[in-house]
Tab-separated table of C-alpha atoms in Angstrom:
chain	number	residue	atom	x	y	z
A	1	MET	CA	8.891	112.472	122.774
A	2	LYS	CA	11.985	114.512	123.659
A	3	LEU	CA	14.118	111.365	123.369
A	4	ALA	CA	12.812	110.741	119.851
A	5	ILE	CA	13.550	114.357	118.793
A	6	TYR	CA	17.070	114.104	120.251
A	7	SER	CA	17.689	110.842	118.448
A	8	ASN	CA	16.539	112.288	115.114
A	9	THR	CA	18.795	115.330	115.611
A	10	LEU	CA	21.843	113.100	116.144
A	11	LYS	CA	21.035	111.126	113.031
A	12	ALA	CA	20.785	114.334	111.009
A	13	ILE	CA	24.113	115.602	112.313
A	14	SER	CA	25.802	112.255	111.604
A	15	LEU	CA	24.361	112.178	108.094
A	16	SER	CA	25.582	115.712	107.420
A	17	PHE	CA	29.049	114.772	108.684
A	18	LEU	CA	29.167	111.749	106.410
A	19	LEU	CA	28.128	113.852	103.429
A	20	ILE	CA	30.600	116.685	104.070
A	21	SER	CA	33.670	114.905	105.453
A	22	PRO	CA	34.800	112.967	102.325
A	23	THR	CA	34.837	116.160	100.274
A	24	THR	CA	36.607	118.098	102.968
A	25	TYR	CA	39.270	115.421	103.470
A	26	ALA	CA	39.728	115.026	99.717
A	27	ALA	CA	40.403	118.738	99.388
A	28	GLN	CA	42.787	118.538	102.319
A	29	ASP	CA	44.621	115.588	100.742
A	30	GLU	CA	45.154	117.592	97.532
A	31	LEU	CA	47.355	120.003	99.479
A	32	LYS	CA	50.976	118.871	99.437
A	33	LEU	CA	52.511	118.613	102.928
A	34	VAL	CA	55.873	120.384	103.065
A	35	SER	CA	58.343	121.698	105.635
A	36	VAL	CA	59.473	125.306	105.417
A	37	LYS	CA	62.074	127.606	106.918
A	38	LEU	CA	62.551	131.353	106.671
A	39	ALA	CA	65.303	132.870	104.527
A	40	LYS	CA	67.617	135.255	106.359
A	41	GLN	CA	70.349	137.801	105.708
A	42	GLU	CA	73.976	137.467	106.766
A	43	GLN	CA	77.419	138.847	105.950
A	44	VAL	CA	78.935	136.489	103.349
A	45	THR	CA	81.820	136.768	100.898
A	46	PRO	CA	80.765	136.895	97.199
A	47	VAL	CA	82.115	134.009	95.140
A	48	VAL	CA	83.091	133.052	91.623
A	49	TRP	CA	82.279	129.566	90.278
A	50	LEU	CA	85.173	127.751	88.611
A	51	THR	CA	85.730	124.301	87.151
A	52	GLY	CA	87.901	121.938	89.173
A	53	ASN	CA	89.327	118.496	88.533
A	54	ILE	CA	89.616	115.588	90.946
A	55	ALA	CA	93.214	114.371	91.170
A	56	SER	CA	94.982	111.859	93.357
A	57	ARG	CA	97.431	113.562	95.686
A	58	LEU	CA	99.692	110.487	95.533
A	59	ASN	CA	100.149	109.599	91.871
A	60	VAL	CA	103.541	108.284	90.723
A	61	ARG	CA	105.138	106.502	87.805
A	62	LEU	CA	107.491	103.824	89.060
A	63	SER	CA	110.459	102.999	86.845
A	64	ALA	CA	113.103	100.282	86.746
A	65	GLU	CA	116.384	101.026	88.543
A	66	ARG	CA	118.331	98.327	86.671
A	67	ASN	CA	118.289	96.286	83.497
A	68	GLY	CA	116.591	92.900	83.359
A	69	ARG	CA	113.776	90.804	81.994
A	70	LEU	CA	110.334	91.398	83.530
A	71	LEU	CA	109.231	88.219	85.337
A	72	TRP	CA	105.854	89.453	86.654
A	73	ILE	CA	103.881	92.622	87.300
A	74	LYS	CA	100.672	93.487	89.167
A	75	ASP	CA	97.508	93.980	87.126
A	76	ILE	CA	95.463	97.167	86.741
A	77	GLY	CA	93.236	97.734	89.764
A	78	ASP	CA	95.263	95.512	92.113
A	79	GLN	CA	95.466	96.908	95.641
A	80	VAL	CA	98.966	96.878	97.119
A	81	LYS	CA	100.139	97.812	100.621
A	82	LYS	CA	103.174	100.007	101.230
A	83	GLY	CA	106.373	97.963	100.818
A	84	GLU	CA	104.720	95.099	98.924
A	85	ALA	CA	106.003	94.077	95.474
A	86	LEU	CA	104.523	95.579	92.311
A	87	ALA	CA	106.860	94.028	89.740
A	88	GLN	CA	109.857	91.708	89.612
A	89	LEU	CA	112.871	91.679	87.266
A	90	ASP	CA	115.101	88.675	86.635
A	91	THR	CA	117.910	88.455	89.231
A	92	LEU	CA	119.581	85.145	88.281
A	93	GLN	CA	122.773	86.681	86.872
A	94	ASN	CA	123.247	88.880	89.916
A	95	GLU	CA	122.548	85.967	92.256
A	96	PHE	CA	125.424	84.059	90.569
A	97	ARG	CA	127.663	87.103	90.976
A	98	LEU	CA	126.670	87.378	94.642
A	99	ALA	CA	127.470	83.702	95.266
A	100	GLU	CA	130.900	84.147	93.625
A	101	GLN	CA	131.667	87.243	95.698
A	102	GLN	CA	130.625	85.507	98.917
A	103	SER	CA	133.016	82.640	98.061
A	104	GLN	CA	135.845	85.117	97.494
A	105	LEU	CA	134.957	86.752	100.786
A	106	ARG	CA	135.314	83.504	102.670
A	107	GLN	CA	138.718	82.889	101.059
A	108	GLN	CA	139.871	86.396	101.885
A	109	LYS	CA	138.696	86.057	105.502
A	110	SER	CA	140.758	82.866	105.812
A	111	ASN	CA	143.826	84.558	104.314
A	112	THR	CA	143.417	87.606	106.579
A	113	GLU	CA	143.067	85.417	109.669
A	114	TYR	CA	146.265	83.524	108.702
A	115	LEU	CA	148.227	86.779	108.325
A	116	ARG	CA	146.997	88.025	111.717
A	117	LYS	CA	148.265	84.841	113.388
A	118	GLN	CA	151.526	85.068	111.421
A	119	LEU	CA	152.030	88.647	112.569
A	120	LYS	CA	151.394	87.674	116.177
A	121	ARG	CA	154.044	84.888	115.994
A	122	GLN	CA	156.597	87.156	114.335
A	123	LYS	CA	156.148	89.828	117.018
A	124	ALA	CA	156.930	87.192	119.626
A	125	LEU	CA	160.029	86.102	117.670
A	126	ILE	CA	161.256	89.641	117.105
A	127	ASN	CA	161.265	90.165	120.865
A	128	ASN	CA	163.538	87.117	121.175
A	129	LYS	CA	165.601	88.346	118.243
A	130	SER	CA	164.776	85.107	116.433
A	131	THR	CA	163.579	86.703	113.161
A	132	ALA	CA	164.506	89.647	110.988
A	133	ARG	CA	162.660	92.954	111.230
A	134	ILE	CA	162.072	92.918	107.491
A	135	GLU	CA	159.945	89.768	107.763
A	136	LEU	CA	157.723	91.452	110.326
A	137	ASP	CA	157.305	94.513	108.098
A	138	ARG	CA	156.406	92.314	105.108
A	139	THR	CA	153.743	90.479	107.116
A	140	GLU	CA	152.220	93.771	108.382
A	141	ARG	CA	152.033	95.007	104.787
A	142	ASP	CA	150.409	91.801	103.555
A	143	LEU	CA	147.858	91.926	106.393
A	144	SER	CA	146.968	95.528	105.579
A	145	VAL	CA	146.439	94.639	101.894
A	146	ALA	CA	144.356	91.606	102.875
A	147	GLU	CA	142.125	93.689	105.169
A	148	GLU	CA	141.518	96.275	102.411
A	149	ALA	CA	140.647	93.463	99.998
A	150	LEU	CA	138.228	92.131	102.606
A	151	ASN	CA	136.566	95.541	102.889
A	152	SER	CA	136.362	95.825	99.103
A	153	LEU	CA	134.644	92.452	98.831
A	154	ASN	CA	132.122	93.458	101.483
A	155	ILE	CA	131.325	96.609	99.478
A	156	GLN	CA	130.930	94.587	96.271
A	157	ILE	CA	128.584	92.171	98.004
A	158	SER	CA	126.487	95.041	99.383
A	159	ARG	CA	126.303	96.593	95.905
A	160	THR	CA	125.233	93.321	94.311
A	161	GLN	CA	122.662	92.751	97.042
A	162	LEU	CA	121.305	96.260	96.409
A	163	VAL	CA	120.928	95.489	92.705
A	164	ILE	CA	119.015	92.312	93.565
A	165	ASP	CA	116.794	94.181	96.036
A	166	ARG	CA	116.032	96.874	93.462
A	167	SER	CA	115.006	94.243	90.975
A	168	THR	CA	111.764	94.167	93.000
A	169	ILE	CA	109.711	97.323	92.472
A	170	ARG	CA	107.784	98.015	95.683
A	171	ALA	CA	104.815	100.227	96.514
A	172	PRO	CA	105.865	103.545	98.143
A	173	PHE	CA	102.425	103.878	99.800
A	174	ASP	CA	99.086	102.055	100.039
A	175	GLY	CA	97.316	102.284	96.702
A	176	GLN	CA	96.260	100.686	93.444
A	177	VAL	CA	97.819	100.039	90.046
A	178	ASN	CA	96.294	102.535	87.624
A	179	GLN	CA	98.269	101.618	84.498
A	180	ARG	CA	100.778	98.988	83.329
A	181	MET	CA	103.491	100.230	80.971
A	182	ALA	CA	105.365	96.962	80.402
A	183	GLN	CA	104.453	93.367	79.680
A	184	LEU	CA	105.748	90.058	80.971
A	185	GLY	CA	108.939	88.902	79.242
A	186	GLU	CA	110.029	92.352	78.072
A	187	TYR	CA	113.653	93.336	78.574
A	188	ILE	CA	113.579	96.425	80.770
A	189	THR	CA	116.304	99.063	80.810
A	190	VAL	CA	117.142	101.519	83.577
A	191	GLY	CA	114.542	104.302	83.776
A	192	SER	CA	111.851	102.450	81.814
A	193	PRO	CA	108.397	103.155	83.362
A	194	LEU	CA	106.658	100.027	84.642
A	195	VAL	CA	103.452	101.078	86.452
A	196	GLN	CA	101.449	104.146	87.342
A	197	PHE	CA	100.527	103.807	91.010
A	198	VAL	CA	97.908	105.952	92.772
A	199	ASP	CA	96.177	106.304	96.108
A	200	PRO	CA	92.459	106.611	95.184
A	201	ASN	CA	91.496	107.625	98.731
A	202	THR	CA	93.703	110.718	99.019
A	203	LEU	CA	92.152	113.187	96.599
A	204	ASP	CA	92.465	116.885	95.854
A	205	ILE	CA	90.336	119.203	93.769
A	206	ARG	CA	92.657	121.274	91.587
A	207	ILE	CA	91.347	124.660	90.442
A	208	ALA	CA	93.052	127.177	88.162
A	209	ALA	CA	91.882	130.349	89.920
A	210	PRO	CA	92.318	134.019	88.930
A	211	LEU	CA	95.120	135.760	90.785
A	212	SER	CA	92.597	138.169	92.358
A	213	VAL	CA	91.128	135.288	94.395
A	214	ALA	CA	94.373	134.836	96.360
A	215	LEU	CA	93.642	137.860	98.578
A	216	PHE	CA	90.531	136.207	100.031
A	217	LEU	CA	91.778	132.640	100.585
A	218	ASN	CA	92.483	131.174	104.003
A	219	ARG	CA	93.776	127.680	104.648
A	220	GLY	CA	90.997	125.542	106.117
A	221	ASP	CA	88.106	127.712	104.855
A	222	ASN	CA	85.199	125.635	103.516
A	223	MET	CA	84.234	126.076	99.862
A	224	VAL	CA	81.042	124.880	98.168
A	225	VAL	CA	81.589	122.113	95.610
A	226	LYS	CA	78.873	121.028	93.174
A	227	TRP	CA	78.737	117.756	91.243
A	228	ASN	CA	76.025	115.289	90.178
A	229	ASN	CA	73.264	117.505	91.598
A	230	GLN	CA	74.936	117.515	95.003
A	231	LEU	CA	76.551	120.179	97.157
A	232	GLN	CA	79.447	119.571	99.550
A	233	LEU	CA	81.575	121.814	101.759
A	234	LEU	CA	85.300	121.063	101.411
A	235	PRO	CA	88.274	122.839	103.048
A	236	VAL	CA	91.062	124.688	101.261
A	237	ARG	CA	94.194	122.573	101.746
A	238	THR	CA	96.797	124.790	100.117
A	239	TRP	CA	97.569	126.838	97.001
A	240	SER	CA	100.583	127.599	94.841
A	241	PRO	CA	102.607	130.635	95.977
A	242	ALA	CA	103.014	131.989	92.428
A	243	GLY	CA	100.795	132.240	89.356
A	244	THR	CA	101.462	131.562	85.689
A	245	GLN	CA	102.195	134.642	83.598
A	246	SER	CA	100.418	133.405	80.468
A	247	SER	CA	97.033	132.571	82.041
A	248	ARG	CA	97.162	134.887	85.100
A	249	THR	CA	95.982	132.013	87.268
A	250	PHE	CA	97.337	130.007	90.199
A	251	GLU	CA	96.456	126.544	91.500
A	252	VAL	CA	94.163	126.102	94.498
A	253	LEU	CA	93.843	122.679	96.157
A	254	LEU	CA	90.810	121.528	98.158
A	255	ASP	CA	90.950	118.398	100.316
A	256	ALA	CA	88.507	115.980	98.640
A	257	SER	CA	89.501	112.799	100.480
A	258	ASN	CA	85.915	112.284	101.714
A	259	LEU	CA	84.393	112.351	98.221
A	260	LYS	CA	83.503	109.065	96.542
A	261	LEU	CA	84.680	110.223	93.118
A	262	MET	CA	87.251	108.918	90.684
A	263	SER	CA	90.359	110.863	89.846
A	264	GLY	CA	89.737	112.789	86.636
A	265	SER	CA	86.135	113.748	87.457
A	266	ALA	CA	85.071	117.368	86.922
A	267	VAL	CA	83.327	119.486	89.581
A	268	THR	CA	82.341	123.124	90.035
A	269	VAL	CA	83.809	125.072	92.956
A	270	SER	CA	82.945	128.448	94.490
A	271	LEU	CA	85.886	130.620	95.565
A	272	PRO	CA	85.713	134.026	97.292
A	273	LYS	CA	86.288	137.021	95.013
A	274	GLU	CA	85.438	140.078	97.152
A	275	LEU	CA	85.070	141.237	100.733
A	276	ALA	CA	82.026	140.102	102.711
A	277	ASN	CA	78.685	141.857	102.214
A	278	LEU	CA	75.076	141.373	103.301
A	279	THR	CA	73.371	138.605	101.315
A	280	THR	CA	70.335	136.327	101.462
A	281	MET	CA	70.835	132.896	103.030
A	282	VAL	CA	68.676	129.786	102.693
A	283	PRO	CA	69.100	126.316	104.212
A	284	ARG	CA	71.140	123.962	102.031
A	285	ASP	CA	68.182	121.541	102.105
A	286	ALA	CA	66.093	124.164	100.301
A	287	LEU	CA	68.218	123.956	97.140
A	288	VAL	CA	66.926	121.795	94.302
A	289	LEU	CA	69.824	120.903	92.014
A	290	ARG	CA	69.345	119.979	88.380
A	291	GLU	CA	71.879	119.494	85.615
A	292	ARG	CA	71.211	122.900	84.059
A	293	GLU	CA	69.569	124.851	86.873
A	294	THR	CA	69.410	125.409	90.609
A	295	PHE	CA	66.283	126.728	92.302
A	296	VAL	CA	64.353	127.001	95.562
A	297	VAL	CA	60.609	126.756	96.156
A	298	THR	CA	59.001	129.621	98.066
A	299	VAL	CA	55.532	129.736	99.642
A	300	ASP	CA	53.496	132.947	99.399
A	301	GLN	CA	50.792	134.293	101.748
A	302	ASP	CA	48.145	132.174	100.005
A	303	ASN	CA	50.227	129.017	100.609
A	304	ALA	CA	50.986	128.688	96.901
A	305	ALA	CA	54.388	127.281	95.867
A	306	HIS	CA	56.618	129.158	93.398
A	307	LYS	CA	59.841	128.041	91.760
A	308	VAL	CA	62.613	130.658	92.041
A	309	ASP	CA	65.882	130.265	90.103
A	310	VAL	CA	68.951	131.184	92.167
A	311	LEU	CA	72.704	131.411	91.880
A	312	VAL	CA	74.499	129.656	94.718
A	313	GLY	CA	77.221	131.413	96.663
A	314	ARG	CA	79.289	130.561	99.728
A	315	GLY	CA	78.150	128.146	102.411
A	316	VAL	CA	78.130	128.836	106.154
A	317	GLY	CA	77.321	125.694	108.145
A	318	ASP	CA	73.909	124.364	107.063
A	319	TRP	CA	73.095	127.610	105.258
A	320	ILE	CA	74.173	128.871	101.864
A	321	SER	CA	74.051	132.283	100.212
A	322	VAL	CA	71.917	132.731	97.089
A	323	SER	CA	71.166	135.502	94.645
A	324	GLY	CA	67.770	135.668	92.989
A	325	LYS	CA	64.202	136.723	93.785
A	326	VAL	CA	64.446	135.542	97.400
A	327	THR	CA	64.543	137.932	100.349
A	328	ALA	CA	64.944	137.556	104.090
A	329	GLY	CA	61.715	136.336	105.694
A	330	ASP	CA	60.499	134.391	102.645
A	331	LYS	CA	59.251	130.893	103.383
A	332	VAL	CA	61.387	128.371	101.504
A	333	VAL	CA	60.545	124.680	101.277
A	334	VAL	CA	63.189	122.416	102.804
A	335	ARG	CA	61.324	119.092	102.434
A	336	GLY	CA	58.783	118.057	99.840
A	337	GLY	CA	59.512	120.699	97.203
A	338	GLU	CA	61.110	118.547	94.501
A	339	ARG	CA	57.834	117.595	92.743
A	340	LEU	CA	55.810	120.750	93.365
A	341	LYS	CA	54.336	122.596	90.396
A	342	ASP	CA	54.429	126.367	90.167
A	343	GLY	CA	51.318	127.750	91.876
A	344	GLN	CA	50.409	124.483	93.583
A	345	LYS	CA	48.789	124.894	97.000
A	346	VAL	CA	50.666	123.433	99.956
A	347	ARG	CA	50.160	122.976	103.661
A	348	PHE	CA	52.655	122.770	106.506
A	349	SER	CA	52.745	122.386	110.245
A	350	GLU	CA	52.111	125.707	111.938
A	351	THR	CA	53.976	124.471	115.019
A	352	GLU	CA	56.995	123.474	112.976
A	353	ASN	CA	56.913	126.740	111.051
A	354	THR	CA	56.775	128.771	114.254
A	355	ILE	CA	59.766	126.900	115.660
A	356	VAL	CA	61.685	127.364	112.422
A	357	ALA	CA	60.882	131.056	112.325
A	358	ILE	CA	62.290	131.472	115.829
A	359	ASN	CA	65.520	129.708	114.815
């Protein structure tokens, strides 16, 4: 009898579990699982956001150093190593001149060698008083003239060889052809631009900054850069030592060599404008970047998510300063907040949250 009652009780409990569990789990599944961290306060320098432009640090226009017809030229986009040829001018006329000068050099060497031997014989004869002193003096003079002519021919040959060498326009560094300014068959004159050559991997961000910013800049300091809904910390490389009187600005350069952006792209950069003060910090992963807005998602005491618009300031490691309705100790979503609706209930790991709060 007792066994039957026990068996019926188990069946009732199991039936109740089956009836309740689907509803309970469904409600649980409606709660979005997110990861949160706590906002904090820290001393950070206030910033001003300015527009910057990506520019290649190595960007040159290469021109012809002599006249000549253009035989060939590299195409736009071609990658060229340092020292390799970018364009070639016709050298035929100078090659003929070089061959003629080398022939004259050989003749002059033969003449100079003859005079040296002649002088040696006459010195032997003058010791035996078998020749006149005037003949010896004439031979010494002729040898001196011949040696100067030999030196002059060597200089002419070197000059002609230099002209031939400079008929090949070579890359001054590793890079790519960005623009061609001449076409095959054109007659090129000295100083005519042939190609624009750039290094697409060595980039700077150029910012026209107010003069007041200069007091708070330090070489190597990381600045926050925003583009295409992304944030990146980049170091200050250098800045111009003087500003322009008309605009009251000076140029600041950030090292952007690690960015996969084309020269000419526009970005937004934060630069320090005042001394450090106490500000609210959130993890960089908490920021949700959109084309026209930047916000974080906070979680209140009822585990409801709320979108909070913020202005981004200076970054410190994995954290970034923000201004808006966020205070130290607020729970901010660092994973899973992109698709949350305002007021939507969320859930998160208590263990993870405790660990985060400690950090």
